[in-house]
Amino acid sequence: MLSRQDELKNRVARTACDYVTRVLPPGSVLAVGTGSTVNFFVTALAAARLPLRGAVSSSEATTARLTEAGIEVLDPNTLDEDFALYVDGADEIDSRGYMIKGGGAALTREKILAARCREFVCIADQSKAVSVLGRFPVPIEVIPMAANHIARRFSAGEAAGAAGSPVARVRHGAHGGPLVTDNGQHILDVRGLQIHDPLAFESCVNNWPGVVTVGVFAHQRAHRSLLASETGVTETEYPGA
Ligand code: 5RP
């Protein structure tokens, strides 16, 4: 049986599938994110049997799911055109469509797809909506040899004007050790930040040597969100995105 939150994720995933069916022309390439909400979306997509040319994927996990669902996964490097639609979840989203992402460690590939899409549709349950980003620890993908130095910069308050508490993400399971991303890098999760200016925060931390990707999606914010609550799914378009 699904938990209440999973029911909401499933509901928004099905709404997103209807949206894709409505707006995506046959023969298009769909960009697909990562996470539990997206997993429901892939299931809905498989059932809808849309006439897609294929999908581009933001993680090895999503690639496996898409393949299992019979949807061909294409290499973005073989495609010259941008993608009409990118559907992905988020860990937090504010009223301007700025997000924190990377809870599933796929932030780098997610940002690459977000940068190549004409429309980013964020799907989530309502619990992800916040007024200020930062309650969720901000994931930062880092080159391992720079991890401690980057952690010290957060502790010293060099980003967002306030000290954050960085923790290296570890792998679940018997062997533990640092989590290694699909790109062979590590993740720092930074707690205790209040990000009032997501664009400035992202630009600032992006400039630190050894940072691969900042889990704040401000320059690549959502164009539209579908947020599920007990009363239904609310669709919001973010002007200017
Ligand atoms: C993965 C992500 C996910 O979109 C984010 O963590 C939300 O996941 P979920 O749908 O499981 O709540 O950014 O890197």
PDB file of C-alpha atoms and ligand atoms in Angstrom:
ATOM      1  CA  MET A   1       0.000   0.000   0.000  1.00  0.00           C
ATOM      2  CA  LEU A   2       1.217   3.504  -0.849  1.00  0.00           C
ATOM      3  CA  SER A   3       1.912   6.047   1.905  1.00  0.00           C
ATOM      4  CA  ARG A   4      -0.097   9.282   1.759  1.00  0.00           C
ATOM      5  CA  GLN A   5       2.937  11.114   0.378  1.00  0.00           C
ATOM      6  CA  ASP A   6       3.508   8.461  -2.275  1.00  0.00           C
ATOM      7  CA  GLU A   7      -0.143   8.762  -3.297  1.00  0.00           C
ATOM      8  CA  LEU A   8       0.436  12.473  -3.871  1.00  0.00           C
ATOM      9  CA  LYS A   9       3.592  11.768  -5.846  1.00  0.00           C
ATOM     10  CA  ASN A  10       1.710   9.258  -7.941  1.00  0.00           C
ATOM     11  CA  ARG A  11      -1.120  11.737  -8.520  1.00  0.00           C
ATOM     12  CA  VAL A  12       1.195  14.509  -9.674  1.00  0.00           C
ATOM     13  CA  ALA A  13       3.137  12.062 -11.845  1.00  0.00           C
ATOM     14  CA  ARG A  14      -0.059  11.058 -13.650  1.00  0.00           C
ATOM     15  CA  THR A  15      -1.018  14.718 -14.101  1.00  0.00           C
ATOM     16  CA  ALA A  16       2.433  15.372 -15.561  1.00  0.00           C
ATOM     17  CA  CYS A  17       1.988  12.477 -17.963  1.00  0.00           C
ATOM     18  CA  ASP A  18      -1.334  13.993 -19.126  1.00  0.00           C
ATOM     19  CA  TYR A  19       0.438  17.332 -19.589  1.00  0.00           C
ATOM     20  CA  VAL A  20       3.189  15.715 -21.681  1.00  0.00           C
ATOM     21  CA  THR A  21       0.559  13.926 -23.770  1.00  0.00           C
ATOM     22  CA  ARG A  22      -1.162  17.254 -24.420  1.00  0.00           C
ATOM     23  CA  VAL A  23       1.799  19.464 -25.294  1.00  0.00           C
ATOM     24  CA  LEU A  24       4.624  17.279 -26.635  1.00  0.00           C
ATOM     25  CA  PRO A  25       4.469  16.695 -30.394  1.00  0.00           C
ATOM     26  CA  PRO A  26       4.800  13.060 -31.556  1.00  0.00           C
ATOM     27  CA  GLY A  27       8.408  12.090 -32.308  1.00  0.00           C
ATOM     28  CA  SER A  28       9.871  14.383 -29.633  1.00  0.00           C
ATOM     29  CA  VAL A  29      12.650  13.646 -27.181  1.00  0.00           C
ATOM     30  CA  LEU A  30      11.563  13.947 -23.545  1.00  0.00           C
ATOM     31  CA  ALA A  31      14.094  14.803 -20.823  1.00  0.00           C
ATOM     32  CA  VAL A  32      13.521  12.874 -17.595  1.00  0.00           C
ATOM     33  CA  GLY A  33      14.812  13.612 -14.078  1.00  0.00           C
ATOM     34  CA  THR A  34      15.489  11.402 -11.081  1.00  0.00           C
ATOM     35  CA  GLY A  35      13.804  10.453  -7.832  1.00  0.00           C
ATOM     36  CA  SER A  36      10.758   8.755  -6.390  1.00  0.00           C
ATOM     37  CA  THR A  37       8.257  11.179  -7.983  1.00  0.00           C
ATOM     38  CA  VAL A  38       9.906  10.684 -11.364  1.00  0.00           C
ATOM     39  CA  ASN A  39       9.740   6.916 -10.856  1.00  0.00           C
ATOM     40  CA  PHE A  40       5.945   7.211 -10.685  1.00  0.00           C
ATOM     41  CA  PHE A  41       6.097   9.438 -13.781  1.00  0.00           C
ATOM     42  CA  VAL A  42       8.047   6.809 -15.738  1.00  0.00           C
ATOM     43  CA  THR A  43       5.458   4.203 -14.786  1.00  0.00           C
ATOM     44  CA  ALA A  44       2.680   6.518 -16.026  1.00  0.00           C
ATOM     45  CA  LEU A  45       4.624   7.203 -19.244  1.00  0.00           C
ATOM     46  CA  ALA A  46       5.055   3.505 -19.925  1.00  0.00           C
ATOM     47  CA  ALA A  47       1.313   2.964 -19.553  1.00  0.00           C
ATOM     48  CA  ALA A  48       0.492   5.952 -21.811  1.00  0.00           C
ATOM     49  CA  ARG A  49       2.619   4.573 -24.699  1.00  0.00           C
ATOM     50  CA  LEU A  50       3.347   8.013 -26.126  1.00  0.00           C
ATOM     51  CA  PRO A  51       4.851   8.148 -29.617  1.00  0.00           C
ATOM     52  CA  LEU A  52       8.201   9.517 -28.363  1.00  0.00           C
ATOM     53  CA  ARG A  53      11.391   9.369 -30.370  1.00  0.00           C
ATOM     54  CA  GLY A  54      13.019   8.545 -27.028  1.00  0.00           C
ATOM     55  CA  ALA A  55      14.169  10.073 -23.772  1.00  0.00           C
ATOM     56  CA  VAL A  56      17.318  11.599 -22.338  1.00  0.00           C
ATOM     57  CA  SER A  57      18.001  10.673 -18.755  1.00  0.00           C
ATOM     58  CA  SER A  58      19.542  12.410 -15.754  1.00  0.00           C
ATOM     59  CA  SER A  59      20.918   9.335 -13.978  1.00  0.00           C
ATOM     60  CA  GLU A  60      21.847   5.691 -14.310  1.00  0.00           C
ATOM     61  CA  ALA A  61      18.867   4.859 -12.072  1.00  0.00           C
ATOM     62  CA  THR A  62      16.397   6.631 -14.371  1.00  0.00           C
ATOM     63  CA  THR A  63      18.035   5.121 -17.450  1.00  0.00           C
ATOM     64  CA  ALA A  64      17.428   1.657 -15.984  1.00  0.00           C
ATOM     65  CA  ARG A  65      13.769   2.500 -15.274  1.00  0.00           C
ATOM     66  CA  LEU A  66      13.151   3.985 -18.721  1.00  0.00           C
ATOM     67  CA  THR A  67      14.765   1.013 -20.426  1.00  0.00           C
ATOM     68  CA  GLU A  68      12.717  -1.393 -18.356  1.00  0.00           C
ATOM     69  CA  ALA A  69       9.612   0.577 -19.379  1.00  0.00           C
ATOM     70  CA  GLY A  70      10.508   0.093 -23.052  1.00  0.00           C
ATOM     71  CA  ILE A  71      11.435   3.745 -23.657  1.00  0.00           C
ATOM     72  CA  GLU A  72      14.622   4.191 -25.634  1.00  0.00           C
ATOM     73  CA  VAL A  73      17.289   6.276 -23.866  1.00  0.00           C
ATOM     74  CA  LEU A  74      19.292   8.514 -26.190  1.00  0.00           C
ATOM     75  CA  ASP A  75      22.757  10.002 -25.675  1.00  0.00           C
ATOM     76  CA  PRO A  76      22.353  13.807 -25.414  1.00  0.00           C
ATOM     77  CA  ASN A  77      25.638  14.200 -27.327  1.00  0.00           C
ATOM     78  CA  THR A  78      24.052  12.690 -30.417  1.00  0.00           C
ATOM     79  CA  LEU A  79      21.247  15.284 -30.400  1.00  0.00           C
ATOM     80  CA  ASP A  80      21.780  18.807 -31.698  1.00  0.00           C
ATOM     81  CA  GLU A  81      18.415  20.238 -30.805  1.00  0.00           C
ATOM     82  CA  ASP A  82      17.221  21.360 -27.360  1.00  0.00           C
ATOM     83  CA  PHE A  83      14.540  19.312 -25.616  1.00  0.00           C
ATOM     84  CA  ALA A  84      11.021  20.672 -25.618  1.00  0.00           C
ATOM     85  CA  LEU A  85      10.228  19.379 -22.136  1.00  0.00           C
ATOM     86  CA  TYR A  86      12.106  18.317 -19.022  1.00  0.00           C
ATOM     87  CA  VAL A  87      10.117  16.710 -16.199  1.00  0.00           C
ATOM     88  CA  ASP A  88      11.794  16.350 -12.805  1.00  0.00           C
ATOM     89  CA  GLY A  89      11.145  16.502  -9.072  1.00  0.00           C
ATOM     90  CA  ALA A  90      12.660  18.809  -6.460  1.00  0.00           C
ATOM     91  CA  ASP A  91      13.585  18.824  -2.800  1.00  0.00           C
ATOM     92  CA  GLU A  92      12.312  22.394  -2.413  1.00  0.00           C
ATOM     93  CA  ILE A  93      10.683  24.950  -4.692  1.00  0.00           C
ATOM     94  CA  ASP A  94       9.861  28.571  -3.907  1.00  0.00           C
ATOM     95  CA  SER A  95       7.267  30.935  -5.325  1.00  0.00           C
ATOM     96  CA  ARG A  96       9.588  32.002  -8.180  1.00  0.00           C
ATOM     97  CA  GLY A  97      10.385  28.485  -9.374  1.00  0.00           C
ATOM     98  CA  TYR A  98      13.836  28.424  -7.756  1.00  0.00           C
ATOM     99  CA  MET A  99      14.653  24.980  -6.421  1.00  0.00           C
ATOM    100  CA  ILE A 100      16.944  22.851  -4.336  1.00  0.00           C
ATOM    101  CA  LYS A 101      17.700  19.557  -6.079  1.00  0.00           C
ATOM    102  CA  GLY A 102      20.140  16.708  -5.650  1.00  0.00           C
ATOM    103  CA  GLY A 103      18.589  14.696  -2.832  1.00  0.00           C
ATOM    104  CA  GLY A 104      19.018  11.751  -5.190  1.00  0.00           C
ATOM    105  CA  ALA A 105      22.631  12.756  -6.017  1.00  0.00           C
ATOM    106  CA  ALA A 106      21.795  13.370  -9.692  1.00  0.00           C
ATOM    107  CA  LEU A 107      22.097  17.163  -9.623  1.00  0.00           C
ATOM    108  CA  THR A 108      24.850  17.531 -12.219  1.00  0.00           C
ATOM    109  CA  ARG A 109      23.134  15.616 -14.984  1.00  0.00           C
ATOM    110  CA  GLU A 110      19.830  17.179 -13.951  1.00  0.00           C
ATOM    111  CA  LYS A 111      21.272  20.655 -14.384  1.00  0.00           C
ATOM    112  CA  ILE A 112      22.752  19.716 -17.761  1.00  0.00           C
ATOM    113  CA  LEU A 113      19.317  18.629 -18.995  1.00  0.00           C
ATOM    114  CA  ALA A 114      17.643  21.656 -17.407  1.00  0.00           C
ATOM    115  CA  ALA A 115      20.027  23.911 -19.331  1.00  0.00           C
ATOM    116  CA  ARG A 116      19.022  22.273 -22.615  1.00  0.00           C
ATOM    117  CA  CYS A 117      15.262  22.263 -22.245  1.00  0.00           C
ATOM    118  CA  ARG A 118      12.750  24.812 -23.435  1.00  0.00           C
ATOM    119  CA  GLU A 119      10.402  24.034 -20.553  1.00  0.00           C
ATOM    120  CA  PHE A 120      11.264  22.613 -17.140  1.00  0.00           C
ATOM    121  CA  VAL A 121       8.210  21.145 -15.403  1.00  0.00           C
ATOM    122  CA  CYS A 122       8.806  20.516 -11.706  1.00  0.00           C
ATOM    123  CA  ILE A 123       6.591  17.819 -10.180  1.00  0.00           C
ATOM    124  CA  ALA A 124       6.289  17.372  -6.436  1.00  0.00           C
ATOM    125  CA  ASP A 125       3.962  17.055  -3.525  1.00  0.00           C
ATOM    126  CA  GLN A 126       3.006  20.259  -1.771  1.00  0.00           C
ATOM    127  CA  SER A 127       5.410  19.608   1.136  1.00  0.00           C
ATOM    128  CA  LYS A 128       8.262  20.728  -1.148  1.00  0.00           C
ATOM    129  CA  ALA A 129       6.927  24.295  -1.454  1.00  0.00           C
ATOM    130  CA  VAL A 130       8.849  26.784   0.725  1.00  0.00           C
ATOM    131  CA  SER A 131       9.075  30.551   1.056  1.00  0.00           C
ATOM    132  CA  VAL A 132      12.885  30.572   1.518  1.00  0.00           C
ATOM    133  CA  LEU A 133      15.194  27.831   0.198  1.00  0.00           C
ATOM    134  CA  GLY A 134      17.444  26.105   2.721  1.00  0.00           C
ATOM    135  CA  ARG A 135      15.400  23.992   5.102  1.00  0.00           C
ATOM    136  CA  PHE A 136      16.511  21.009   2.986  1.00  0.00           C
ATOM    137  CA  PRO A 137      20.320  20.584   3.127  1.00  0.00           C
ATOM    138  CA  VAL A 138      21.819  22.004  -0.076  1.00  0.00           C
ATOM    139  CA  PRO A 139      23.658  19.279  -2.036  1.00  0.00           C
ATOM    140  CA  ILE A 140      26.980  20.281  -3.587  1.00  0.00           C
ATOM    141  CA  GLU A 141      28.727  17.828  -5.926  1.00  0.00           C
ATOM    142  CA  VAL A 142      32.476  18.206  -5.422  1.00  0.00           C
ATOM    143  CA  ILE A 143      35.760  16.844  -6.703  1.00  0.00           C
ATOM    144  CA  PRO A 144      36.907  14.648  -3.776  1.00  0.00           C
ATOM    145  CA  MET A 145      40.339  16.327  -3.340  1.00  0.00           C
ATOM    146  CA  ALA A 146      38.606  19.694  -2.781  1.00  0.00           C
ATOM    147  CA  ALA A 147      35.891  18.469  -0.405  1.00  0.00           C
ATOM    148  CA  ASN A 148      37.418  19.570   2.912  1.00  0.00           C
ATOM    149  CA  HIS A 149      38.375  23.002   1.646  1.00  0.00           C
ATOM    150  CA  ILE A 150      34.891  23.600   0.222  1.00  0.00           C
ATOM    151  CA  ALA A 151      33.357  22.406   3.503  1.00  0.00           C
ATOM    152  CA  ARG A 152      35.499  24.934   5.429  1.00  0.00           C
ATOM    153  CA  ARG A 153      34.309  27.752   3.155  1.00  0.00           C
ATOM    154  CA  PHE A 154      30.674  26.942   3.991  1.00  0.00           C
ATOM    155  CA  SER A 155      31.478  26.703   7.713  1.00  0.00           C
ATOM    156  CA  ALA A 156      33.157  30.114   7.484  1.00  0.00           C
ATOM    157  CA  GLY A 157      29.992  31.636   6.019  1.00  0.00           C
ATOM    158  CA  GLU A 158      31.444  32.474   2.618  1.00  0.00           C
ATOM    159  CA  ALA A 159      28.122  31.654   0.913  1.00  0.00           C
ATOM    160  CA  ALA A 160      24.750  33.268   1.682  1.00  0.00           C
ATOM    161  CA  GLY A 161      26.378  35.391   4.411  1.00  0.00           C
ATOM    162  CA  ALA A 162      25.775  32.813   7.115  1.00  0.00           C
ATOM    163  CA  ALA A 163      27.683  29.756   8.260  1.00  0.00           C
ATOM    164  CA  GLY A 164      26.352  26.436   7.008  1.00  0.00           C
ATOM    165  CA  SER A 165      27.082  22.980   8.387  1.00  0.00           C
ATOM    166  CA  PRO A 166      28.438  20.724   5.634  1.00  0.00           C
ATOM    167  CA  VAL A 167      28.325  16.941   5.957  1.00  0.00           C
ATOM    168  CA  ALA A 168      29.812  14.492   3.448  1.00  0.00           C
ATOM    169  CA  ARG A 169      27.062  12.227   2.116  1.00  0.00           C
ATOM    170  CA  VAL A 170      27.701   8.553   2.810  1.00  0.00           C
ATOM    171  CA  ARG A 171      26.617   5.469   0.962  1.00  0.00           C
ATOM    172  CA  HIS A 172      23.815   3.472   2.530  1.00  0.00           C
ATOM    173  CA  GLY A 173      24.428  -0.182   3.212  1.00  0.00           C
ATOM    174  CA  ALA A 174      26.911  -2.477   4.803  1.00  0.00           C
ATOM    175  CA  HIS A 175      30.102  -0.932   3.462  1.00  0.00           C
ATOM    176  CA  GLY A 176      29.397   2.749   4.089  1.00  0.00           C
ATOM    177  CA  GLY A 177      32.086   5.162   2.846  1.00  0.00           C
ATOM    178  CA  PRO A 178      31.440   8.304   0.814  1.00  0.00           C
ATOM    179  CA  LEU A 179      28.631   8.236  -1.698  1.00  0.00           C
ATOM    180  CA  VAL A 180      30.044   8.284  -5.231  1.00  0.00           C
ATOM    181  CA  THR A 181      27.873   9.954  -7.871  1.00  0.00           C
ATOM    182  CA  ASP A 182      27.265   8.710 -11.421  1.00  0.00           C
ATOM    183  CA  ASN A 183      30.100  11.095 -12.353  1.00  0.00           C
ATOM    184  CA  GLY A 184      32.579   9.594  -9.854  1.00  0.00           C
ATOM    185  CA  GLN A 185      32.436  12.592  -7.477  1.00  0.00           C
ATOM    186  CA  HIS A 186      31.299  13.199  -3.887  1.00  0.00           C
ATOM    187  CA  ILE A 187      28.434  15.164  -2.326  1.00  0.00           C
ATOM    188  CA  LEU A 188      28.463  17.646   0.551  1.00  0.00           C
ATOM    189  CA  ASP A 189      25.058  18.365   2.123  1.00  0.00           C
ATOM    190  CA  VAL A 190      25.036  21.829   3.663  1.00  0.00           C
ATOM    191  CA  ARG A 191      22.552  22.430   6.472  1.00  0.00           C
ATOM    192  CA  GLY A 192      21.467  25.635   8.110  1.00  0.00           C
ATOM    193  CA  LEU A 193      21.468  27.970   5.086  1.00  0.00           C
ATOM    194  CA  GLN A 194      18.734  30.476   4.340  1.00  0.00           C
ATOM    195  CA  ILE A 195      19.041  31.368   0.682  1.00  0.00           C
ATOM    196  CA  HIS A 196      17.320  34.676   0.074  1.00  0.00           C
ATOM    197  CA  ASP A 197      19.114  35.329  -3.235  1.00  0.00           C
ATOM    198  CA  PRO A 198      19.329  31.956  -5.039  1.00  0.00           C
ATOM    199  CA  LEU A 199      20.869  33.444  -8.211  1.00  0.00           C
ATOM    200  CA  ALA A 200      23.722  35.081  -6.269  1.00  0.00           C
ATOM    201  CA  PHE A 201      24.244  31.988  -4.117  1.00  0.00           C
ATOM    202  CA  GLU A 202      24.480  29.689  -7.134  1.00  0.00           C
ATOM    203  CA  SER A 203      26.862  32.002  -8.993  1.00  0.00           C
ATOM    204  CA  CYS A 204      29.070  32.473  -5.935  1.00  0.00           C
ATOM    205  CA  VAL A 205      29.488  28.785  -5.062  1.00  0.00           C
ATOM    206  CA  ASN A 206      29.824  27.784  -8.731  1.00  0.00           C
ATOM    207  CA  ASN A 207      33.045  29.825  -8.762  1.00  0.00           C
ATOM    208  CA  TRP A 208      34.762  27.871  -5.999  1.00  0.00           C
ATOM    209  CA  PRO A 209      37.435  25.556  -7.410  1.00  0.00           C
ATOM    210  CA  GLY A 210      36.466  21.922  -6.986  1.00  0.00           C
ATOM    211  CA  VAL A 211      32.710  22.546  -7.053  1.00  0.00           C
ATOM    212  CA  VAL A 212      31.141  20.507  -9.846  1.00  0.00           C
ATOM    213  CA  THR A 213      27.499  21.524  -9.357  1.00  0.00           C
ATOM    214  CA  VAL A 214      25.489  23.513  -6.831  1.00  0.00           C
ATOM    215  CA  GLY A 215      22.151  21.963  -5.898  1.00  0.00           C
ATOM    216  CA  VAL A 216      20.429  25.337  -6.122  1.00  0.00           C
ATOM    217  CA  PHE A 217      18.643  25.599  -9.478  1.00  0.00           C
ATOM    218  CA  ALA A 218      18.203  29.327  -9.928  1.00  0.00           C
ATOM    219  CA  HIS A 219      19.745  29.977 -13.334  1.00  0.00           C
ATOM    220  CA  GLN A 220      17.943  26.816 -14.448  1.00  0.00           C
ATOM    221  CA  ARG A 221      14.736  27.341 -12.473  1.00  0.00           C
ATOM    222  CA  ALA A 222      11.411  25.714 -13.287  1.00  0.00           C
ATOM    223  CA  HIS A 223       9.156  27.241 -15.933  1.00  0.00           C
ATOM    224  CA  ARG A 224       6.121  25.507 -14.481  1.00  0.00           C
ATOM    225  CA  SER A 225       5.293  23.408 -11.435  1.00  0.00           C
ATOM    226  CA  LEU A 226       2.648  20.810 -10.701  1.00  0.00           C
ATOM    227  CA  LEU A 227       2.243  20.420  -6.941  1.00  0.00           C
ATOM    228  CA  ALA A 228      -0.058  17.786  -5.469  1.00  0.00           C
ATOM    229  CA  SER A 229      -1.946  18.262  -2.231  1.00  0.00           C
ATOM    230  CA  GLU A 230      -4.923  16.538  -0.644  1.00  0.00           C
ATOM    231  CA  THR A 231      -7.241  18.810  -2.624  1.00  0.00           C
ATOM    232  CA  GLY A 232      -5.747  18.287  -6.093  1.00  0.00           C
ATOM    233  CA  VAL A 233      -2.850  19.335  -8.296  1.00  0.00           C
ATOM    234  CA  THR A 234      -1.992  23.024  -8.583  1.00  0.00           C
ATOM    235  CA  GLU A 235      -0.305  24.197 -11.775  1.00  0.00           C
ATOM    236  CA  THR A 236       1.830  27.350 -11.611  1.00  0.00           C
ATOM    237  CA  GLU A 237       3.711  29.073 -14.406  1.00  0.00           C
ATOM    238  CA  TYR A 238       6.709  31.239 -13.431  1.00  0.00           C
ATOM    239  CA  PRO A 239       6.821  34.422 -15.492  1.00  0.00           C
ATOM    240  CA  GLY A 240      10.069  35.179 -17.251  1.00  0.00           C
ATOM    241  CA  ALA A 241      11.607  31.752 -16.580  1.00  0.00           C
TER     242      ALA A 241
HETATM  243  C1  5RP B   1      17.449  13.915  -7.447  1.00  0.00           C
HETATM  244  C2  5RP B   1      16.539  15.073  -7.250  1.00  0.00           C
HETATM  245  C3  5RP B   1      15.096  14.772  -7.015  1.00  0.00           C
HETATM  246  O1  5RP B   1      14.349  15.411  -7.980  1.00  0.00           O
HETATM  247  C4  5RP B   1      14.710  15.255  -5.646  1.00  0.00           C
HETATM  248  O2  5RP B   1      15.591  14.692  -4.682  1.00  0.00           O
HETATM  249  C5  5RP B   1      13.260  14.896  -5.294  1.00  0.00           C
HETATM  250  O3  5RP B   1      13.148  13.526  -5.156  1.00  0.00           O
HETATM  251  P1  5RP B   1      11.795  12.805  -4.757  1.00  0.00           P
HETATM  252  O4  5RP B   1      10.887  12.897  -5.931  1.00  0.00           O
HETATM  253  O5  5RP B   1      12.236  11.391  -4.451  1.00  0.00           O
HETATM  254  O6  5RP B   1      11.246  13.474  -3.527  1.00  0.00           O
HETATM  255  O7  5RP B   1      16.903  16.209  -7.291  1.00  0.00           O
HETATM  256  O8  5RP B   1      18.788  14.308  -7.522  1.00  0.00           O
END
